Short mmCIF file of C-alpha atoms in Angstrom, two decimals:
data_model
loop_
_atom_site.label_atom_id
_atom_site.label_comp_id
_atom_site.label_asym_id
_atom_site.label_seq_id
_atom_site.Cartn_x
_atom_site.Cartn_y
_atom_site.Cartn_z
CA MET A 1 -0.72 -23.63 -8.88
CA TRP A 2 -0.28 -20.33 -10.14
CA ASN A 3 -0.79 -17.72 -7.18
CA LYS A 4 0.73 -14.65 -8.97
CA ARG A 5 -1.36 -11.36 -8.35
CA PRO A 6 -2.35 -9.26 -10.78
CA SER A 7 0.27 -6.62 -11.80
CA LEU A 8 -0.32 -2.49 -11.37
CA SER A 9 -1.93 -1.94 -14.57
CA ILE A 10 -4.32 -4.91 -15.12
CA LYS A 11 -6.00 -3.77 -11.86
CA ILE A 12 -5.88 -0.03 -13.90
CA TRP A 13 -6.65 -1.72 -17.53
CA VAL A 14 -9.91 -3.48 -15.05
CA THR A 15 -11.03 0.21 -12.97
CA ILE A 16 -11.41 1.39 -16.21
CA ILE A 17 -13.34 -1.09 -18.21
CA ALA A 18 -15.24 -1.31 -15.58
CA ALA A 19 -16.01 2.32 -15.16
CA ILE A 20 -16.82 2.35 -19.07
CA ILE A 21 -19.70 -0.42 -18.78
CA LEU A 22 -20.88 1.56 -15.55
CA SER A 23 -21.21 5.07 -17.77
CA VAL A 24 -22.86 2.78 -21.37
CA LEU A 25 -25.06 1.60 -18.25
CA PHE A 26 -25.52 5.02 -16.52
CA ALA A 27 -26.42 6.36 -19.98
CA TYR A 28 -28.95 3.52 -21.17
CA SER A 29 -29.96 3.63 -18.11
CA LEU A 30 -30.26 7.51 -18.47
CA SER A 31 -32.09 7.01 -22.18
CA GLN A 32 -34.68 5.16 -20.77
CA TYR A 33 -35.59 7.89 -18.49
CA TYR A 34 -35.81 10.09 -20.48
CA TYR A 35 -37.51 8.66 -22.25
CA LYS A 36 -40.22 7.06 -19.97
CA ASN A 37 -40.30 10.47 -17.97
CA LEU A 38 -39.63 13.34 -20.23
CA TYR A 39 -39.85 12.56 -24.13
CA VAL A 40 -43.03 10.45 -24.44
CA LYS A 41 -44.31 13.57 -21.30
CA LYS A 42 -43.47 15.78 -23.90
CA ILE A 43 -45.02 14.13 -26.47
CA LYS A 44 -48.65 13.94 -24.94
CA THR A 45 -48.50 17.34 -23.78
CA ASP A 46 -47.79 18.65 -27.26
CA LEU A 47 -50.77 16.49 -27.81
CA VAL A 48 -53.15 17.64 -25.82
CA ASN A 49 -52.31 21.81 -27.92
CA GLU A 50 -52.46 20.60 -30.16
CA ALA A 51 -56.43 18.79 -29.59
CA SER A 52 -57.48 22.00 -27.55
CA LEU A 53 -55.95 24.44 -30.04
CA LEU A 54 -58.77 22.67 -32.67
CA GLY A 55 -61.16 22.23 -29.83
CA VAL A 56 -61.09 26.23 -29.91
CA ASP A 57 -63.48 26.32 -32.37
CA TYR A 58 -66.14 23.82 -31.27
CA SER A 59 -69.02 26.38 -30.27
CA GLY A 60 -71.48 23.36 -28.91
CA GLY A 61 -74.18 22.00 -30.22
CA GLU A 62 -73.74 19.24 -32.52
CA ILE A 63 -70.49 19.03 -34.61
CA THR A 64 -71.07 20.27 -37.31
CA GLU A 65 -69.43 18.07 -41.74
CA ASP A 66 -67.51 22.28 -41.28
CA PHE A 67 -65.76 21.24 -38.24
CA VAL A 68 -64.99 17.69 -38.97
CA GLU A 69 -63.33 18.82 -41.93
CA LYS A 70 -61.37 21.12 -40.25
CA VAL A 71 -59.58 18.67 -38.20
CA GLU A 72 -59.75 15.78 -41.06
CA TRP A 73 -57.33 18.78 -43.42
CA PHE A 74 -55.52 19.32 -40.13
CA ASN A 75 -55.12 15.86 -39.44
CA SER A 76 -53.16 15.96 -43.73
CA LYS A 77 -50.87 17.99 -42.13
CA ASN A 78 -49.60 16.61 -39.36
CA ASP A 79 -47.14 14.59 -38.08
CA SER A 80 -49.73 12.36 -35.56
CA GLU A 81 -53.08 10.68 -35.68
CA VAL A 82 -56.23 12.72 -35.53
CA PHE A 83 -60.31 12.43 -35.44
CA VAL A 84 -63.63 13.69 -34.67
CA VAL A 85 -65.97 11.53 -32.30
CA SER A 86 -69.53 12.32 -32.06
CA ASN A 87 -70.80 8.26 -31.93
CA PRO A 88 -72.66 8.52 -28.30
CA ARG A 89 -72.38 4.03 -28.71
CA GLU A 90 -67.92 4.84 -29.32
CA LEU A 91 -68.23 7.61 -25.94
CA SER A 92 -70.38 5.32 -23.53
CA ALA A 93 -73.11 6.95 -24.14
CA CYS A 94 -75.06 3.74 -23.99
CA LEU A 95 -73.70 2.41 -21.29
CA PRO A 96 -74.58 -0.17 -19.33
CA PHE A 97 -77.15 -1.61 -21.98
CA GLU A 98 -74.75 -2.20 -25.03
CA ILE A 99 -71.97 -2.85 -22.23
CA ASP A 100 -70.82 -6.35 -25.99
CA TYR A 101 -70.21 -3.27 -27.43
CA ASP A 102 -66.11 -1.74 -28.00
CA THR A 103 -66.04 1.69 -26.60
CA LEU A 104 -63.46 4.49 -27.42
CA ILE A 105 -63.65 5.78 -23.91
CA SER A 106 -64.19 3.97 -20.79
CA GLU A 107 -66.88 4.87 -17.97
CA GLU A 108 -64.07 6.52 -16.29
CA GLU A 109 -62.78 8.84 -18.78
CA ARG A 110 -65.70 9.88 -20.01
CA GLN A 111 -66.36 10.85 -16.35
CA LEU A 112 -63.37 13.09 -16.67
CA LEU A 113 -64.15 14.08 -19.41
CA LEU A 114 -67.68 15.45 -18.42
CA ALA A 115 -65.95 17.60 -16.55
CA GLY A 116 -63.54 19.43 -18.70
CA GLN A 117 -60.69 17.55 -18.68
CA ALA A 118 -58.22 16.25 -21.13
CA VAL A 119 -57.36 12.73 -20.99
CA GLU A 120 -53.69 11.34 -21.65
CA LYS A 121 -52.95 7.52 -22.80
CA GLU A 122 -50.21 5.00 -23.33
CA GLY A 123 -49.70 1.67 -24.32
CA TYR A 124 -51.76 -0.48 -26.53
CA GLU A 125 -55.36 0.33 -28.12
CA LYS A 126 -57.42 -2.89 -29.26
CA ARG A 127 -59.29 -0.82 -31.84
CA PHE A 128 -56.10 0.38 -33.11
CA ASP A 129 -54.05 -3.16 -32.49
CA LYS A 130 -50.90 -0.67 -31.60
CA ASN A 131 -48.82 0.55 -29.07
CA ILE A 132 -50.23 4.74 -28.80
CA VAL A 133 -49.46 7.27 -27.04
CA ALA A 134 -52.34 9.67 -27.04
CA ALA A 135 -54.67 12.39 -25.41
CA ILE A 136 -58.34 13.39 -26.43
CA ILE A 137 -60.35 16.80 -25.48
CA PRO A 138 -63.83 16.62 -25.43
CA LEU A 139 -66.24 19.14 -27.00
CA ASN A 140 -68.90 19.03 -23.73
CA ASP A 141 -72.05 21.67 -23.71
CA GLY A 142 -73.23 22.48 -21.50
CA ASP A 143 -73.22 18.82 -19.02
CA ARG A 144 -73.59 16.70 -22.37
CA LEU A 145 -70.44 15.10 -24.38
CA GLU A 146 -70.97 16.22 -27.55
CA GLY A 147 -67.99 14.44 -29.24
CA ILE A 148 -63.64 14.52 -28.56
CA ILE A 149 -61.15 15.40 -30.22
CA TYR A 150 -58.92 12.03 -30.18
CA THR A 151 -55.18 12.71 -31.48
CA TYR A 152 -52.14 10.01 -30.93
CA ILE A 153 -48.80 8.68 -31.68
CA PRO A 154 -47.70 5.04 -32.75
CA VAL A 155 -44.85 4.21 -30.10
CA ASP A 156 -43.46 2.37 -32.76
CA SER A 157 -42.82 5.49 -34.39
CA ILE A 158 -40.76 6.71 -30.99
CA THR A 159 -38.87 3.69 -31.14
CA ASP A 160 -37.89 3.49 -34.36
CA LEU A 161 -36.64 7.37 -33.52
CA LEU A 162 -35.14 6.05 -30.84
CA ARG A 163 -33.32 2.86 -32.10
CA GLU A 164 -31.55 5.26 -34.57
CA PHE A 165 -30.12 7.68 -31.77
CA ALA A 166 -29.67 4.08 -30.28
CA ALA A 167 -27.31 3.22 -33.45
CA LYS A 168 -25.64 5.97 -34.01
CA TRP A 169 -24.86 6.48 -29.79
CA LEU A 170 -23.08 2.75 -29.93
CA GLY A 171 -21.19 4.17 -33.17
CA ALA A 172 -20.07 6.58 -31.26
CA ALA A 173 -19.35 5.19 -28.01
CA PHE A 174 -17.21 2.79 -30.29
CA LEU A 175 -15.57 5.52 -32.04
CA PHE A 176 -14.84 6.43 -28.35
CA LEU A 177 -13.81 3.17 -26.83
CA ILE A 178 -11.01 2.91 -29.19
CA VAL A 179 -9.94 6.83 -29.06
CA VAL A 180 -9.77 5.59 -24.88
CA ILE A 181 -7.58 2.53 -25.45
CA PHE A 182 -5.12 3.20 -27.78
CA PHE A 183 -4.27 7.21 -25.50
CA MET A 184 -5.77 4.39 -22.21
CA THR A 185 -2.08 2.23 -23.49
CA LYS A 186 0.38 5.40 -23.51
CA TRP A 187 -0.68 6.77 -20.57
CA LEU A 188 -0.64 3.54 -19.03
CA LYS A 189 2.89 3.48 -19.85
CA LYS A 190 4.24 6.36 -19.06
CA LEU A 191 2.05 6.02 -15.80
CA VAL A 192 3.57 2.28 -15.13
CA LYS A 193 7.69 3.23 -15.59
CA PRO A 194 8.80 4.87 -12.54
CA ILE A 195 6.83 2.73 -10.59
CA LYS A 196 8.82 -0.49 -12.41
CA GLU A 197 11.87 1.25 -12.22
CA MET A 198 11.19 2.08 -8.04
CA GLU A 199 11.07 -1.92 -7.70
CA HIS A 200 13.86 -2.78 -10.31
CA ALA A 201 15.83 -0.04 -7.24
CA ALA A 202 13.77 -1.40 -4.74
CA ASN A 203 15.18 -5.16 -5.41
CA ARG A 204 18.58 -3.49 -6.31
CA VAL A 205 18.55 -2.04 -2.56
CA SER A 206 17.44 -5.10 -0.83
CA ASP A 207 20.62 -6.85 -2.25
CA GLY A 208 22.70 -4.04 -1.03
CA ASP A 209 23.14 -1.99 -3.73
CA TYR A 210 22.61 1.52 -1.68
CA ASN A 211 24.01 4.16 -4.83
CA ILE A 212 21.32 4.12 -6.62
CA LYS A 213 19.24 7.08 -8.11
CA LEU A 214 16.01 6.97 -9.78
CA GLN A 215 15.42 10.37 -11.61
CA VAL A 216 12.39 12.44 -10.65
CA LYS A 217 10.82 13.03 -13.87
CA SER A 218 7.54 14.88 -12.42
CA GLN A 219 6.20 17.04 -9.70
CA ASP A 220 2.99 14.59 -9.12
CA GLU A 221 2.41 12.59 -6.28
CA ILE A 222 4.54 9.48 -8.46
CA GLY A 223 7.33 12.01 -9.08
CA SER A 224 6.72 13.24 -5.02
CA LEU A 225 7.87 9.09 -3.97
CA ALA A 226 10.60 9.05 -6.09
CA GLN A 227 12.19 11.79 -4.79
CA ALA A 228 11.22 10.07 -1.26
CA PHE A 229 12.27 6.56 -2.48
CA ASN A 230 16.19 8.70 -3.60
CA GLU A 231 16.20 10.03 -0.20
CA MET A 232 15.36 6.60 1.89
CA ALA A 233 18.43 4.85 -0.62
CA GLN A 234 20.47 7.39 0.92
CA SER A 235 19.36 7.97 4.48
CA ILE A 236 20.03 3.34 3.97
CA TYR A 237 23.47 3.79 2.36
CA LEU A 238 24.63 6.46 4.40
CA GLU A 239 23.27 4.25 7.88
CA GLU A 240 24.60 1.36 6.69
CA GLU A 241 28.22 2.66 6.49
CA ARG A 242 27.57 4.37 9.23
CA LYS A 243 27.01 1.48 11.02
CA LYS A 244 30.58 -0.28 9.52
CA GLU A 245 32.48 2.75 10.82
CA PHE A 246 30.93 2.01 14.11
CA LEU A 247 31.58 -1.43 13.52
CA GLU A 248 35.43 -0.67 12.64
CA ASN A 249 35.95 1.72 15.60
CA VAL A 250 34.14 -0.32 18.12
CA ALA A 251 36.94 -3.10 17.27
CA HIS A 252 40.10 -0.42 16.78
CA GLU A 253 39.57 0.93 20.60
CA LEU A 254 38.75 -3.01 21.62
CA ARG A 255 41.82 -4.40 19.71
CA THR A 256 44.53 -1.92 22.05
CA PRO A 257 43.52 -2.77 25.74
CA LEU A 258 43.39 -5.64 24.31
CA SER A 259 46.45 -6.86 23.20
CA TYR A 260 48.11 -4.88 26.67
CA VAL A 261 46.21 -7.34 28.41
CA LEU A 262 46.95 -10.59 26.91
CA GLY A 263 50.84 -9.12 26.38
CA TYR A 264 51.11 -8.40 30.08
CA THR A 265 48.78 -11.13 31.24
CA GLN A 266 51.19 -13.57 28.97
CA ALA A 267 54.44 -12.03 30.15
CA ILE A 268 53.70 -13.31 33.75
CA LYS A 269 52.56 -16.19 32.66
CA ASP A 270 55.92 -17.04 31.40
CA GLY A 271 58.06 -16.29 34.03
CA ILE A 272 59.29 -13.19 31.89
CA VAL A 273 58.74 -10.72 34.34
CA LYS A 274 60.32 -11.97 37.95
CA ASP A 275 60.45 -9.17 39.70
CA GLU A 276 57.76 -8.55 41.97
CA GLU A 277 57.62 -5.03 41.58
CA GLU A 278 57.40 -5.04 38.00
CA LYS A 279 55.22 -7.65 38.05
CA GLN A 280 53.15 -4.69 40.20
CA LYS A 281 53.37 -2.34 37.38
CA TYR A 282 52.16 -5.08 35.06
CA LEU A 283 49.32 -5.74 37.06
CA GLN A 284 48.58 -1.70 37.13
CA LEU A 285 48.49 -1.88 33.34
CA ILE A 286 46.49 -4.62 32.85
CA SER A 287 43.69 -3.20 35.28
CA ARG A 288 43.78 0.15 34.04
CA GLU A 289 43.23 -1.42 30.12
CA THR A 290 40.47 -3.84 31.59
CA GLN A 291 38.39 -0.29 33.31
CA ARG A 292 39.17 1.31 30.27
CA LEU A 293 37.13 -2.02 28.53
CA GLN A 294 34.93 -1.55 31.00
CA LYS A 295 34.26 1.90 30.27
CA LEU A 296 34.15 1.52 26.54
CA LEU A 297 31.39 -1.76 26.86
CA ARG A 298 29.28 0.52 29.09
CA ASP A 299 29.33 3.91 26.90
CA LEU A 300 28.32 1.28 24.37
CA MET A 301 25.84 -0.28 25.61
CA ASN A 302 24.06 3.11 27.04
CA LEU A 303 24.26 4.11 23.04
CA ALA A 304 21.95 1.08 22.21
CA LYS A 305 19.87 2.17 24.26
CA LEU A 306 19.30 5.84 22.80
CA ASP A 307 19.37 4.85 19.97
CA SER A 308 16.72 2.72 19.99
CA GLU A 309 14.61 4.07 22.45
CA GLN A 310 15.18 1.81 25.16
CA SER A 311 16.56 4.15 27.86
CA GLY A 312 13.29 4.53 29.20
CA LEU A 313 13.44 8.42 30.52
CA HIS A 314 11.56 8.57 33.19
CA SER A 315 10.96 12.52 34.01
CA THR A 316 10.15 14.59 36.20
CA PRO A 317 9.46 18.54 37.78
CA ILE A 318 13.37 19.35 38.79
CA ALA A 319 14.68 22.81 40.77
CA PHE A 320 17.57 22.53 38.01
CA ALA A 321 19.58 25.64 40.03
CA GLN A 322 19.78 22.91 43.33
CA PHE A 323 19.99 20.09 40.98
CA ILE A 324 23.62 20.79 39.72
CA GLU A 325 24.06 21.79 43.22
CA GLU A 326 24.27 18.19 44.23
CA VAL A 327 26.16 17.03 41.60
CA LEU A 328 28.98 19.52 42.07
CA VAL A 329 29.17 19.02 45.67
CA LYS A 330 31.22 15.27 44.60
CA TYR A 331 33.31 17.80 42.69
CA GLU A 332 34.58 19.65 45.78
CA PRO A 333 37.26 16.84 46.89
CA ILE A 334 39.39 17.03 43.49
CA MET A 335 38.44 20.89 42.48
CA LYS A 336 40.33 21.15 45.51
CA GLU A 337 43.42 18.61 44.99
CA ARG A 338 43.08 20.23 41.18
CA GLN A 339 43.08 23.38 42.91
CA ILE A 340 41.23 24.41 40.29
CA ARG A 341 38.59 27.25 41.41
CA LEU A 342 35.13 27.31 40.39
CA GLU A 343 32.30 29.94 40.13
CA VAL A 344 28.87 29.10 40.15
CA GLU A 345 25.77 31.50 39.03
CA LEU A 346 22.89 29.79 39.47
CA ASP A 347 19.28 31.53 38.62
CA PRO A 348 17.20 29.40 40.88
CA ASP A 349 13.67 29.77 39.16
CA PRO A 350 14.48 27.67 36.12
CA ILE A 351 12.81 23.95 36.23
CA ILE A 352 13.28 21.53 34.09
CA MET A 353 11.14 18.13 33.04
CA GLY A 354 13.91 15.58 32.87
CA ASP A 355 15.14 12.22 33.77
CA GLU A 356 17.27 12.78 37.23
CA GLY A 357 19.34 9.81 36.25
CA ARG A 358 20.29 11.32 33.08
CA VAL A 359 20.64 14.47 33.54
CA GLU A 360 22.57 14.43 36.42
CA GLN A 361 24.68 11.74 33.00
CA VAL A 362 25.02 15.03 31.30
CA LEU A 363 26.25 16.86 33.70
CA HIS A 364 29.13 14.64 34.69
CA ASN A 365 30.17 14.03 31.31
CA ILE A 366 30.99 17.37 30.39
CA LEU A 367 32.33 18.55 34.26
CA ASP A 368 34.79 15.36 33.83
CA ASN A 369 35.78 16.81 30.20
CA ALA A 370 36.00 20.29 32.52
CA ILE A 371 38.56 18.17 35.34
CA THR A 372 40.47 16.64 33.40
CA TYR A 373 41.57 19.53 31.19
CA THR A 374 42.17 22.36 32.76
CA GLU A 375 45.35 23.00 34.40
CA THR A 376 46.51 23.23 37.78
CA GLY A 377 44.62 26.21 38.73
CA GLY A 378 42.59 27.23 36.33
CA THR A 379 38.43 27.28 37.00
CA ILE A 380 34.97 26.21 35.32
CA TYR A 381 32.41 28.77 35.70
CA LEU A 382 28.93 27.56 35.34
CA THR A 383 26.35 30.46 34.14
CA LEU A 384 22.56 29.29 34.87
CA THR A 385 19.75 31.79 33.54
CA GLN A 386 15.15 31.86 32.57
CA GLN A 387 14.88 32.85 28.98
CA LYS A 388 11.23 32.83 28.48
CA GLU A 389 9.96 29.34 28.19
CA GLU A 390 14.14 27.90 28.02
CA CYS A 391 17.11 27.98 30.25
CA GLU A 392 20.45 27.90 29.41
CA LEU A 393 23.62 26.73 31.49
CA ILE A 394 26.63 26.85 31.14
CA ILE A 395 29.54 24.95 31.49
CA GLY A 396 33.07 26.30 30.67
CA ASP A 397 35.73 26.12 31.53
CA THR A 398 40.13 27.71 30.99
CA GLY A 399 41.87 25.08 29.79
CA ARG A 400 43.52 23.86 26.15
CA GLY A 401 40.33 24.14 24.63
CA ILE A 402 39.43 22.66 21.12
CA PRO A 403 41.09 23.05 17.34
CA ALA A 404 39.18 24.76 15.30
CA LEU A 405 39.16 21.97 12.41
CA ASP A 406 38.04 19.20 15.21
CA LEU A 407 35.88 21.42 17.06
CA PRO A 408 32.88 19.99 14.21
CA HIS A 409 33.40 16.88 14.69
CA VAL A 410 34.10 16.73 18.58
CA MET A 411 30.59 14.84 19.58
CA GLU A 412 31.01 12.26 16.71
CA ARG A 413 30.56 8.83 17.63
CA PHE A 414 34.58 7.53 18.03
CA TYR A 415 35.83 10.83 17.15
CA ARG A 416 39.08 11.99 19.30
CA VAL A 417 40.68 14.83 18.62
CA ASN A 418 44.49 15.01 18.51
CA LYS A 419 46.41 13.10 21.31
CA ALA A 420 49.02 15.97 21.26
CA ARG A 421 46.85 19.01 21.57
CA SER A 422 43.95 16.85 22.75
CA ARG A 423 41.71 18.00 25.40
CA PHE A 424 39.41 14.70 25.12
CA ASP A 425 42.48 12.65 24.73
CA GLY A 426 42.32 8.87 26.39
CA GLY A 427 38.50 8.57 26.69
CA SER A 428 36.40 6.15 23.75
CA GLY A 429 35.73 9.17 21.92
CA LEU A 430 31.89 8.73 23.08
CA GLY A 431 31.06 10.87 25.40
CA LEU A 432 29.81 13.37 23.87
CA SER A 433 28.06 12.08 21.37
CA ILE A 434 26.19 9.72 24.18
CA VAL A 435 25.00 14.03 25.92
CA LYS A 436 24.02 14.89 22.57
CA LYS A 437 21.43 11.61 22.60
CA LEU A 438 20.87 12.94 26.04
CA VAL A 439 19.73 16.46 25.79
CA GLU A 440 18.06 15.65 22.33
CA GLN A 441 16.18 13.11 24.22
CA GLN A 442 15.34 15.73 26.84
CA LYS A 443 13.75 18.44 24.02
CA GLY A 444 17.38 20.13 24.49
CA LYS A 445 20.12 21.61 22.42
CA ILE A 446 23.65 21.70 22.89
CA THR A 447 26.51 23.30 21.26
CA ILE A 448 30.20 23.66 22.24
CA GLU A 449 32.23 26.55 21.62
CA SER A 450 35.43 26.43 22.18
CA GLU A 451 39.46 28.33 21.43
CA GLU A 452 43.01 26.96 21.21
CA GLN A 453 44.17 27.62 24.50
CA ILE A 454 41.74 29.84 25.44
CA GLY A 455 39.11 27.25 26.92
CA THR A 456 36.16 26.01 26.08
CA LYS A 457 32.18 26.46 26.65
CA VAL A 458 29.38 24.12 26.62
CA SER A 459 25.97 25.19 26.31
CA ILE A 460 22.48 23.76 26.68
CA VAL A 461 18.69 24.71 25.81
CA LEU A 462 17.23 23.20 27.61
CA PRO A 463 12.87 23.66 28.13
CA THR A 464 11.22 24.81 31.70
CA ILE A 465 8.46 24.12 33.63
CA VAL A 466 6.52 27.43 33.00
CA ASP A 467 4.77 29.11 36.35
CA GLU A 468 1.71 30.36 35.63
CA TRP A 469 1.64 32.59 38.55
CA ASN A 470 3.96 35.00 36.95
#
């Protein structure tokens, strides 16, 4: 069965044809309205005016031959039929005694005429055997109807005029339709062409070809759609490249510790290592590499959750200064052991809305790096300040610092600085990527400044809860 849906061009053509048909029907209905309500009404008004002007010459009494001749002369010069009727029987003056006689006016019309009102008529008139539009003006002498001026136009003449108009109108409509079809064909081809190009490009993207770019030829919605498509294709391409690079980095990171674990285990298993002290050394190496694998997998799981927005943040108000002090308590022993000085200056006012677990994870990661890469006798300092509706936490140290060329990339996934001079060597290369994601989830910003042999400064800016009483 043929289930192919109609194309966009066919839908547009159907819409245009439907619009033309509706326009024709509307025009026809409008012409009928004008004919019935305006044109015929105007004819009736004109007939009444003509008859009224002729009736001005009647001054009362019996209708004279001179008056009748004037009306007949006017009739010979006019398009409408005009005549005077003075026969009482035709004026329904003998009713109800001669009811078999075909009167020109009815009793109801006679009463209107006696009251001095004009009578308008439209339809079939048996006396003339025609469809007419007519007007009747009374010639009254006091309370006596002496006669009438009867003027009419056959409807056939109006119909002929409308037919002539309709013929010309249909000819013009047919010519208009040809012109519309000609120009619409060209316009539709131009309109549909970029859409077909997008369809072709989308098929290529679905087949894995992301290196494609559409030409933006207009500034309208189609042009915007093409631009959006280009941006989408580029984004997909970059994302695929990032995924590919990410998988390669994961494989590379896993390869080394797994090789160590497998090699050391095989050496112990094969009995190559016989000395107990050396065996313990190998076991320690296996334990170290296993821990490294665990940390790497934990970091990968964290990133996966953050990327899929499944981290499940549970935000609560946090007195930030107090929270930082509680975290620092955990680092006192190791800093004392490493003989690293700690300088703290915390503004007690900032209150942030955040997830305590995630905020603590950020602090741990940055402090771990600061302690790891600060030499014995160095200094780590923390300052917290309130800035309008934000607060800024600075964690700095006097460690080795980061080379200027590496600094812009340290928060990229798996990026590692040259280990010979690295501040972050020994890690998975994911820690700062996780920190950046977590800070952004808290609607904050993180920046890193560093200079070799001088130290590093990490700045975290977070929104705060404004105290309405201040």
